[in-house]
PDB file of C-alpha atoms in Angstrom:
ATOM      1  CA  MET A   7      88.499  92.838 106.655  1.00  0.00           C
ATOM      2  CA  ASP A   8      89.926  92.376 110.175  1.00  0.00           C
ATOM      3  CA  SER A   9      89.859  94.880 113.219  1.00  0.00           C
ATOM      4  CA  GLN A  10      93.527  95.537 112.470  1.00  0.00           C
ATOM      5  CA  GLN A  11      92.847  95.980 108.646  1.00  0.00           C
ATOM      6  CA  TRP A  12      89.939  98.635 109.663  1.00  0.00           C
ATOM      7  CA  GLU A  13      92.337 100.575 111.443  1.00  0.00           C
ATOM      8  CA  GLN A  14      94.807 100.774 109.014  1.00  0.00           C
ATOM      9  CA  TRP A  15      92.528 101.921 106.087  1.00  0.00           C
ATOM     10  CA  LYS A  16      90.858 104.154 108.667  1.00  0.00           C
ATOM     11  CA  ALA A  17      94.275 105.914 109.266  1.00  0.00           C
ATOM     12  CA  ALA A  18      95.280 105.911 105.509  1.00  0.00           C
ATOM     13  CA  LYS A  19      91.820 107.664 104.979  1.00  0.00           C
ATOM     14  CA  ASP A  20      91.975 110.402 107.791  1.00  0.00           C
ATOM     15  CA  LYS A  21      95.654 110.993 106.564  1.00  0.00           C
ATOM     16  CA  ARG A  22      94.491 111.688 103.033  1.00  0.00           C
ATOM     17  CA  LEU A  23      91.730 113.434 104.081  1.00  0.00           C
ATOM     18  CA  ARG A  24      93.621 115.788 106.275  1.00  0.00           C
ATOM     19  CA  GLN A  25      96.094 116.320 103.284  1.00  0.00           C
ATOM     20  CA  SER A  26      93.254 116.931 100.600  1.00  0.00           C
ATOM     21  CA  GLY A  27      90.045 118.091 102.434  1.00  0.00           C
ATOM     22  CA  GLU A  28      88.155 115.253 100.670  1.00  0.00           C
ATOM     23  CA  VAL A  29      88.487 111.509  99.945  1.00  0.00           C
ATOM     24  CA  MET A  30      86.392 109.211  97.772  1.00  0.00           C
ATOM     25  CA  TYR A  31      86.409 105.308  97.528  1.00  0.00           C
ATOM     26  CA  LEU A  32      85.152 102.716  95.565  1.00  0.00           C
ATOM     27  CA  LEU A  33      83.145  99.955  98.218  1.00  0.00           C
ATOM     28  CA  ASP A  34      81.862  96.815  97.485  1.00  0.00           C
ATOM     29  CA  GLY A  35      78.346  95.557  97.983  1.00  0.00           C
ATOM     30  CA  ASN A  36      79.056  95.131 101.559  1.00  0.00           C
ATOM     31  CA  GLY A  37      80.332  98.279 102.084  1.00  0.00           C
ATOM     32  CA  VAL A  38      84.298  97.333 102.150  1.00  0.00           C
ATOM     33  CA  PRO A  39      86.677  99.533 100.380  1.00  0.00           C
ATOM     34  CA  LEU A  40      88.193  98.225  97.048  1.00  0.00           C
ATOM     35  CA  MET A  41      90.396 101.511  96.392  1.00  0.00           C
ATOM     36  CA  GLU A  42      90.781 105.061  96.498  1.00  0.00           C
ATOM     37  CA  VAL A  43      89.431 106.788  93.257  1.00  0.00           C
ATOM     38  CA  ASP A  44      91.792 109.490  92.410  1.00  0.00           C
ATOM     39  CA  GLY A  45      92.036 111.900  89.907  1.00  0.00           C
ATOM     40  CA  ALA A  46      88.385 112.398  89.040  1.00  0.00           C
ATOM     41  CA  SER A  47      88.359 115.463  86.415  1.00  0.00           C
ATOM     42  CA  ASP A  48      84.578 116.175  87.418  1.00  0.00           C
ATOM     43  CA  VAL A  49      82.228 115.140  90.226  1.00  0.00           C
ATOM     44  CA  SER A  50      78.387 115.980  90.481  1.00  0.00           C
ATOM     45  CA  ALA A  51      76.968 114.904  93.553  1.00  0.00           C
ATOM     46  CA  PRO A  52      74.077 117.187  94.699  1.00  0.00           C
ATOM     47  CA  ARG A  53      72.093 116.230  98.032  1.00  0.00           C
ATOM     48  CA  GLU A  54      68.447 117.051  98.875  1.00  0.00           C
ATOM     49  CA  ASP A  55      66.623 115.605 101.784  1.00  0.00           C
ATOM     50  CA  GLY A  56      64.574 112.670 101.120  1.00  0.00           C
ATOM     51  CA  VAL A  57      65.348 112.568  97.372  1.00  0.00           C
ATOM     52  CA  GLU A  58      66.982 110.192  95.216  1.00  0.00           C
ATOM     53  CA  SER A  59      69.839 112.669  94.523  1.00  0.00           C
ATOM     54  CA  SER A  60      72.132 111.502  91.479  1.00  0.00           C
ATOM     55  CA  LEU A  61      75.941 111.116  91.350  1.00  0.00           C
ATOM     56  CA  GLN A  62      77.849 111.632  88.385  1.00  0.00           C
ATOM     57  CA  VAL A  63      82.089 111.062  88.605  1.00  0.00           C
ATOM     58  CA  THR A  64      84.322 111.289  85.606  1.00  0.00           C
ATOM     59  CA  VAL A  65      87.845 109.619  85.958  1.00  0.00           C
ATOM     60  CA  PRO A  66      90.266 110.209  82.783  1.00  0.00           C
ATOM     61  CA  ILE A  67      92.095 106.862  81.973  1.00  0.00           C
ATOM     62  CA  ASP A  68      95.837 106.946  81.189  1.00  0.00           C
ATOM     63  CA  LYS A  69      96.226 104.979  77.831  1.00  0.00           C
ATOM     64  CA  ALA A  70      98.788 102.908  79.390  1.00  0.00           C
ATOM     65  CA  LEU A  71      96.550 101.906  81.989  1.00  0.00           C
ATOM     66  CA  CYS A  72      93.238 101.354  79.498  1.00  0.00           C
ATOM     67  CA  LEU A  73      93.455  97.449  79.694  1.00  0.00           C
ATOM     68  CA  THR A  74      94.382  97.346  83.386  1.00  0.00           C
ATOM     69  CA  HIS A  75      93.104 100.212  85.293  1.00  0.00           C
ATOM     70  CA  PRO A  76      91.478  98.496  88.573  1.00  0.00           C
ATOM     71  CA  LEU A  77      88.448 100.511  88.115  1.00  0.00           C
ATOM     72  CA  LEU A  78      87.688  99.296  84.597  1.00  0.00           C
ATOM     73  CA  GLU A  79      88.117  95.619  86.179  1.00  0.00           C
ATOM     74  CA  GLU A  80      85.491  96.810  88.782  1.00  0.00           C
ATOM     75  CA  LEU A  81      83.123  98.697  86.836  1.00  0.00           C
ATOM     76  CA  VAL A  82      83.059  98.137  83.105  1.00  0.00           C
ATOM     77  CA  ALA A  83      84.535  94.728  82.229  1.00  0.00           C
ATOM     78  CA  ASP A  84      86.317  91.993  84.123  1.00  0.00           C
ATOM     79  CA  ASN A  85      89.972  91.303  82.631  1.00  0.00           C
ATOM     80  CA  LEU A  86      89.466  93.665  79.976  1.00  0.00           C
ATOM     81  CA  GLY A  87      90.737  92.300  76.492  1.00  0.00           C
ATOM     82  CA  GLN A  88      89.382  88.650  77.157  1.00  0.00           C
ATOM     83  CA  GLN A  89      86.148  88.113  75.509  1.00  0.00           C
ATOM     84  CA  GLU A  90      83.073  85.419  75.806  1.00  0.00           C
ATOM     85  CA  SER A  91      82.682  82.740  73.068  1.00  0.00           C
ATOM     86  CA  SER A  92      80.294  85.370  71.435  1.00  0.00           C
ATOM     87  CA  GLY A  93      82.908  87.773  71.028  1.00  0.00           C
ATOM     88  CA  ALA A  94      81.694  90.265  73.777  1.00  0.00           C
ATOM     89  CA  LEU A  95      83.654  91.652  76.772  1.00  0.00           C
ATOM     90  CA  LYS A  96      83.048  89.973  80.184  1.00  0.00           C
ATOM     91  CA  THR A  97      80.987  92.529  81.707  1.00  0.00           C
ATOM     92  CA  VAL A  98      80.796  93.043  85.317  1.00  0.00           C
ATOM     93  CA  GLY A  99      77.440  95.371  85.747  1.00  0.00           C
ATOM     94  CA  ASN A 100      75.806  92.578  87.912  1.00  0.00           C
ATOM     95  CA  LYS A 101      78.368  93.681  90.963  1.00  0.00           C
ATOM     96  CA  SER A 102      76.849  95.829  93.161  1.00  0.00           C
ATOM     97  CA  ARG A 103      79.326  98.737  94.068  1.00  0.00           C
ATOM     98  CA  PHE A 104      79.002 101.952  96.115  1.00  0.00           C
ATOM     99  CA  ILE A 105      80.774 105.187  95.835  1.00  0.00           C
ATOM    100  CA  PHE A 106      81.903 106.868  99.200  1.00  0.00           C
ATOM    101  CA  PHE A 107      83.007 110.364  99.970  1.00  0.00           C
ATOM    102  CA  GLU A 108      83.757 112.105 102.860  1.00  0.00           C
ATOM    103  CA  ARG A 109      84.868 115.794 103.291  1.00  0.00           C
ATOM    104  CA  ALA A 110      86.732 117.773 106.251  1.00  0.00           C
ATOM    105  CA  GLY A 111      84.376 118.159 109.023  1.00  0.00           C
ATOM    106  CA  GLY A 112      83.299 114.283 108.758  1.00  0.00           C
ATOM    107  CA  ILE A 113      80.547 115.231 105.947  1.00  0.00           C
ATOM    108  CA  ARG A 114      80.078 111.810 104.367  1.00  0.00           C
ATOM    109  CA  SER A 115      77.823 110.597 101.916  1.00  0.00           C
ATOM    110  CA  VAL A 116      77.216 107.368  99.798  1.00  0.00           C
ATOM    111  CA  TYR A 117      76.179 106.498  96.463  1.00  0.00           C
ATOM    112  CA  ARG A 118      74.628 103.265  94.961  1.00  0.00           C
ATOM    113  CA  ILE A 119      76.662 102.846  91.444  1.00  0.00           C
ATOM    114  CA  THR A 120      73.699 102.334  88.702  1.00  0.00           C
ATOM    115  CA  HIS A 121      75.789 102.266  85.861  1.00  0.00           C
ATOM    116  CA  THR A 122      79.264 103.211  84.032  1.00  0.00           C
ATOM    117  CA  VAL A 123      79.887 104.363  80.498  1.00  0.00           C
ATOM    118  CA  ALA A 124      83.312 104.250  78.951  1.00  0.00           C
ATOM    119  CA  LYS A 125      84.407 106.506  76.469  1.00  0.00           C
ATOM    120  CA  TYR A 126      86.454 105.597  73.657  1.00  0.00           C
ATOM    121  CA  ASP A 127      89.112 107.320  71.416  1.00  0.00           C
ATOM    122  CA  ASN A 128      90.449 104.941  68.870  1.00  0.00           C
ATOM    123  CA  ASP A 129      89.343 101.987  70.366  1.00  0.00           C
ATOM    124  CA  ILE A 130      91.133 103.093  73.565  1.00  0.00           C
ATOM    125  CA  ILE A 131      89.280 103.914  76.640  1.00  0.00           C
ATOM    126  CA  THR A 132      90.148 107.329  77.703  1.00  0.00           C
ATOM    127  CA  GLU A 133      87.625 108.244  80.612  1.00  0.00           C
ATOM    128  CA  ILE A 134      84.755 106.658  82.429  1.00  0.00           C
ATOM    129  CA  GLU A 135      81.753 108.239  83.886  1.00  0.00           C
ATOM    130  CA  VAL A 136      80.352 106.790  86.882  1.00  0.00           C
ATOM    131  CA  ASN A 137      76.480 107.164  87.737  1.00  0.00           C
ATOM    132  CA  GLY A 138      74.779 106.393  90.792  1.00  0.00           C
ATOM    133  CA  VAL A 139      71.922 107.236  93.140  1.00  0.00           C
ATOM    134  CA  ASP A 140      72.013 108.510  96.419  1.00  0.00           C
ATOM    135  CA  SER A 141      71.719 105.460  99.423  1.00  0.00           C
ATOM    136  CA  ILE A 142      68.322 106.918 100.303  1.00  0.00           C
ATOM    137  CA  SER A 143      67.201 105.144  97.530  1.00  0.00           C
ATOM    138  CA  ILE A 144      67.806 102.039  99.064  1.00  0.00           C
ATOM    139  CA  LEU A 145      64.414 102.739 101.006  1.00  0.00           C
ATOM    140  CA  SER A 146      62.525 102.779  97.537  1.00  0.00           C
ATOM    141  CA  ARG A 147      63.639  99.185  97.093  1.00  0.00           C
ATOM    142  CA  LEU A 148      62.318  97.981 100.714  1.00  0.00           C
ATOM    143  CA  PRO A 149      58.612  97.587 101.718  1.00  0.00           C
ATOM    144  CA  ALA A 150      56.950  99.103 104.488  1.00  0.00           C
ATOM    145  CA  PHE A 151      55.268  96.080 105.806  1.00  0.00           C
ATOM    146  CA  SER A 152      51.764  96.876 107.022  1.00  0.00           C
ATOM    147  CA  VAL A 153      51.408  93.374 109.079  1.00  0.00           C
ATOM    148  CA  ARG A 154      54.962  93.213 109.824  1.00  0.00           C
ATOM    149  CA  LEU A 155      54.617  90.790 112.965  1.00  0.00           C
ATOM    150  CA  SER A 156      53.378  87.958 110.157  1.00  0.00           C
ATOM    151  CA  ILE A 157      56.810  87.649 109.233  1.00  0.00           C
ATOM    152  CA  ASP A 158      58.164  84.551 110.809  1.00  0.00           C
ATOM    153  CA  GLY A 159      61.635  84.135 108.976  1.00  0.00           C
ATOM    154  CA  LYS A 160      60.448  80.545 107.769  1.00  0.00           C
ATOM    155  CA  TRP A 161      61.361  79.834 103.968  1.00  0.00           C
ATOM    156  CA  ASN A 162      59.367  77.245 101.815  1.00  0.00           C
ATOM    157  CA  ARG A 163      60.311  75.621  98.838  1.00  0.00           C
ATOM    158  CA  LEU A 164      57.773  75.941  95.766  1.00  0.00           C
ATOM    159  CA  ALA A 165      57.586  73.855  92.848  1.00  0.00           C
ATOM    160  CA  ASN A 166      54.646  75.397  91.069  1.00  0.00           C
ATOM    161  CA  ASP A 167      51.783  78.116  91.705  1.00  0.00           C
ATOM    162  CA  TYR A 168      48.349  77.654  90.620  1.00  0.00           C
ATOM    163  CA  ALA A 169      48.690  77.229  87.010  1.00  0.00           C
ATOM    164  CA  VAL A 170      52.452  76.920  86.165  1.00  0.00           C
ATOM    165  CA  GLN A 171      55.001  74.260  87.066  1.00  0.00           C
ATOM    166  CA  PHE A 172      58.575  76.024  87.771  1.00  0.00           C
ATOM    167  CA  GLU A 173      61.446  74.981  85.745  1.00  0.00           C
ATOM    168  CA  ARG A 174      63.201  75.605  88.935  1.00  0.00           C
ATOM    169  CA  GLN A 175      62.008  75.229  92.288  1.00  0.00           C
ATOM    170  CA  ARG A 176      61.591  78.463  94.329  1.00  0.00           C
ATOM    171  CA  TRP A 177      61.970  79.626  97.823  1.00  0.00           C
ATOM    172  CA  ILE A 178      59.255  81.922  99.321  1.00  0.00           C
ATOM    173  CA  GLN A 179      58.249  83.170 102.448  1.00  0.00           C
ATOM    174  CA  THR A 180      54.750  84.322 103.177  1.00  0.00           C
ATOM    175  CA  PHE A 181      53.242  87.400 105.050  1.00  0.00           C
ATOM    176  CA  GLN A 182      50.236  89.087 105.644  1.00  0.00           C
ATOM    177  CA  MET A 183      49.051  92.275 103.963  1.00  0.00           C
ATOM    178  CA  ALA A 184      46.750  95.010 105.025  1.00  0.00           C
ATOM    179  CA  LYS A 185      43.245  94.284 103.261  1.00  0.00           C
ATOM    180  CA  VAL A 186      41.495  97.645 104.620  1.00  0.00           C
ATOM    181  CA  ALA A 187      43.328 101.148 106.107  1.00  0.00           C
ATOM    182  CA  ASP A 188      41.542 100.770 109.550  1.00  0.00           C
ATOM    183  CA  GLY A 189      44.148  99.677 112.092  1.00  0.00           C
ATOM    184  CA  TYR A 190      47.303 100.142 109.695  1.00  0.00           C
ATOM    185  CA  THR A 191      47.245 103.987 110.236  1.00  0.00           C
ATOM    186  CA  LYS A 192      49.950 105.532 112.483  1.00  0.00           C
ATOM    187  CA  THR A 193      49.571 108.947 113.980  1.00  0.00           C
ATOM    188  CA  GLY A 194      52.018 111.215 116.214  1.00  0.00           C
ATOM    189  CA  ALA A 195      54.909 113.303 115.898  1.00  0.00           C
ATOM    190  CA  ALA A 196      55.776 113.160 112.140  1.00  0.00           C
ATOM    191  CA  ALA A 197      59.623 112.538 113.019  1.00  0.00           C
ATOM    192  CA  ASP A 198      59.184 109.751 115.485  1.00  0.00           C
ATOM    193  CA  ILE A 199      56.533 107.676 113.498  1.00  0.00           C
ATOM    194  CA  ILE A 200      58.618 108.023 110.257  1.00  0.00           C
ATOM    195  CA  THR A 201      61.736 106.820 112.306  1.00  0.00           C
ATOM    196  CA  ASP A 202      59.342 104.096 113.773  1.00  0.00           C
ATOM    197  CA  ILE A 203      58.430 102.927 110.398  1.00  0.00           C
ATOM    198  CA  ILE A 204      61.560 102.741 109.002  1.00  0.00           C
ATOM    199  CA  GLN A 205      62.945 100.913 111.910  1.00  0.00           C
ATOM    200  CA  GLN A 206      60.312  98.482 112.005  1.00  0.00           C
ATOM    201  CA  SER A 207      60.330  97.618 108.547  1.00  0.00           C
ATOM    202  CA  LEU A 208      64.240  97.330 108.423  1.00  0.00           C
ATOM    203  CA  SER A 209      63.634  94.725 111.422  1.00  0.00           C
ATOM    204  CA  ALA A 210      61.128  92.819 109.690  1.00  0.00           C
ATOM    205  CA  LEU A 211      63.359  92.218 106.686  1.00  0.00           C
ATOM    206  CA  HIS A 212      66.402  91.279 109.163  1.00  0.00           C
ATOM    207  CA  LYS A 213      64.122  88.796 110.577  1.00  0.00           C
ATOM    208  CA  ALA A 214      62.796  87.454 107.365  1.00  0.00           C
ATOM    209  CA  PHE A 215      66.380  87.226 106.029  1.00  0.00           C
ATOM    210  CA  GLY A 216      67.778  85.701 109.543  1.00  0.00           C
ATOM    211  CA  ILE A 217      69.995  88.896 109.883  1.00  0.00           C
ATOM    212  CA  HIS A 218      70.929  89.633 113.307  1.00  0.00           C
ATOM    213  CA  GLU A 219      70.153  93.299 114.825  1.00  0.00           C
ATOM    214  CA  ASP A 220      74.263  93.659 115.590  1.00  0.00           C
ATOM    215  CA  ASP A 221      75.133  92.599 111.735  1.00  0.00           C
ATOM    216  CA  ALA A 222      72.375  95.064 110.079  1.00  0.00           C
ATOM    217  CA  PRO A 223      73.331  96.481 106.984  1.00  0.00           C
ATOM    218  CA  TYR A 224      70.956  99.517 107.643  1.00  0.00           C
ATOM    219  CA  ILE A 225      69.805 101.533 110.845  1.00  0.00           C
ATOM    220  CA  VAL A 226      67.838 104.239 111.373  1.00  0.00           C
ATOM    221  CA  ARG A 227      68.521 107.066 113.881  1.00  0.00           C
ATOM    222  CA  ARG A 228      66.711 110.700 114.757  1.00  0.00           C
ATOM    223  CA  LEU A 229      69.179 113.094 114.997  1.00  0.00           C
ATOM    224  CA  ASP A 230      67.340 115.586 117.089  1.00  0.00           C
ATOM    225  CA  ARG A 231      64.439 115.806 119.662  1.00  0.00           C
ATOM    226  CA  THR A 232      62.992 119.107 118.735  1.00  0.00           C
ATOM    227  CA  TYR A 233      59.303 119.656 118.271  1.00  0.00           C
ATOM    228  CA  SER A 234      57.859 117.702 115.218  1.00  0.00           C
ATOM    229  CA  PRO A 235      54.072 118.552 113.749  1.00  0.00           C
ATOM    230  CA  GLU A 236      51.752 115.593 114.120  1.00  0.00           C
ATOM    231  CA  ALA A 237      51.134 113.319 111.100  1.00  0.00           C
ATOM    232  CA  SER A 238      49.357 110.167 109.899  1.00  0.00           C
ATOM    233  CA  ILE A 239      50.809 107.263 107.875  1.00  0.00           C
ATOM    234  CA  THR A 240      48.877 104.483 106.523  1.00  0.00           C
ATOM    235  CA  LEU A 241      50.964 101.237 105.713  1.00  0.00           C
ATOM    236  CA  ALA A 242      50.213  99.627 102.464  1.00  0.00           C
ATOM    237  CA  ASP A 243      52.586  97.535 101.736  1.00  0.00           C
ATOM    238  CA  GLU A 244      54.246  99.933  99.404  1.00  0.00           C
ATOM    239  CA  SER A 245      58.234 101.128  99.543  1.00  0.00           C
ATOM    240  CA  ILE A 246      59.420 102.559 102.684  1.00  0.00           C
ATOM    241  CA  LEU A 247      60.074 106.116 100.723  1.00  0.00           C
ATOM    242  CA  ASP A 248      56.715 106.132  99.130  1.00  0.00           C
ATOM    243  CA  THR A 249      54.922 105.491 102.251  1.00  0.00           C
ATOM    244  CA  ILE A 250      56.807 108.430 104.282  1.00  0.00           C
ATOM    245  CA  LYS A 251      57.773 110.568 101.668  1.00  0.00           C
ATOM    246  CA  LYS A 252      54.380 112.715 101.858  1.00  0.00           C
ATOM    247  CA  ALA A 253      54.551 112.883 105.529  1.00  0.00           C
ATOM    248  CA  ALA A 254      58.128 114.063 105.602  1.00  0.00           C
ATOM    249  CA  ASP A 255      57.484 116.505 103.056  1.00  0.00           C
ATOM    250  CA  SER A 256      54.118 118.089 104.730  1.00  0.00           C
ATOM    251  CA  ALA A 257      56.132 117.741 108.386  1.00  0.00           C
ATOM    252  CA  GLY A 258      59.394 119.451 107.164  1.00  0.00           C
ATOM    253  CA  VAL A 259      61.225 116.153 108.209  1.00  0.00           C
ATOM    254  CA  GLY A 260      64.702 115.846 106.691  1.00  0.00           C
ATOM    255  CA  LEU A 261      65.865 112.406 105.548  1.00  0.00           C
ATOM    256  CA  THR A 262      69.659 111.683 104.619  1.00  0.00           C
ATOM    257  CA  SER A 263      72.037 108.661 105.045  1.00  0.00           C
ATOM    258  CA  THR A 264      75.464 108.037 105.558  1.00  0.00           C
ATOM    259  CA  ILE A 265      77.878 105.122 106.480  1.00  0.00           C
ATOM    260  CA  ILE A 266      79.910 103.972 109.533  1.00  0.00           C
ATOM    261  CA  PHE A 267      82.656 101.834 109.400  1.00  0.00           C
ATOM    262  CA  PRO A 268      83.832  98.948 112.047  1.00  0.00           C
ATOM    263  CA  GLY A 269      86.068 100.665 114.853  1.00  0.00           C
ATOM    264  CA  GLU A 270      84.183 104.025 114.398  1.00  0.00           C
ATOM    265  CA  GLU A 271      81.457 103.111 117.125  1.00  0.00           C
ATOM    266  CA  HIS A 272      81.695 100.136 119.545  1.00  0.00           C
ATOM    267  CA  ASN A 273      78.733  98.253 118.406  1.00  0.00           C
ATOM    268  CA  ILE A 274      79.416  98.501 114.976  1.00  0.00           C
ATOM    269  CA  VAL A 275      80.821  95.238 113.551  1.00  0.00           C
ATOM    270  CA  SER A 276      80.578  95.828 109.579  1.00  0.00           C
ATOM    271  CA  PRO A 277      79.831  98.716 107.239  1.00  0.00           C
ATOM    272  CA  THR A 278      76.636 100.096 108.032  1.00  0.00           C
ATOM    273  CA  ILE A 279      74.360 102.515 106.026  1.00  0.00           C
ATOM    274  CA  VAL A 280      72.202 105.025 108.664  1.00  0.00           C
ATOM    275  CA  PHE A 281      69.153 106.667 107.474  1.00  0.00           C
ATOM    276  CA  GLN A 282      69.116 109.989 109.574  1.00  0.00           C
ATOM    277  CA  VAL A 283      65.895 111.537 110.624  1.00  0.00           C
ATOM    278  CA  THR A 284      66.078 115.208 111.276  1.00  0.00           C
ATOM    279  CA  GLN A 285      62.839 117.745 112.082  1.00  0.00           C
ATOM    280  CA  ARG A 286      64.285 120.702 109.850  1.00  0.00           C
TER     281      ARG A 286
END
């Protein structure tokens, strides 16, 4: 989408928001809107700081659209009614998709879709149940590097390891890992060191994959500057969420996420998930 298309989408979204008080959209894996999700009969989307909250959205499907409904083609099967040579439907479970909510007052949340269940009546799809997890779960899939400066962004082709010849060559990138805790423990105001660990880990990942910081899909922000208790966090190359969660819980640091779209801030050029750190 170019800047004009983003402006048009935002205008339409904001109009719907004023009319109904809330909107829900299906986003692709890059955060680009695919369609509005309208007519949901039930939505369960609780949120809790620092927890991978779950999403469940139930959408009734009109019988006349049971083979052509756009949500079905995006989340259940590709070209419903068409089959693989084996007789199975052409599934689309490997597509990365998000659900985006916005409510009056600028309250936003974004969920990564994990799976979709189609419910049938006499072989006709009557509703789909979309399941997902809060985008804070992304931090449970990304590493908090102990020796982040060892990442140089250089990939090497590997045909075998010490014992096995690979069927297909692999691209690998090497980096160092801490062997002892000494020197890899951060101490300071809990909210500050949590923000720093997330920022430094994301920056290391961006460097590893050649992503310029201006195009970063994820960023972190501390939303307040109030007093935060002292904490110590040891980096042991675990996931970011596992690394920071205990200290965050002990110090009362909240961790939430939202999304910013192009045109909403001058330096945002693509949809960007923002991890938000707050001292409660």
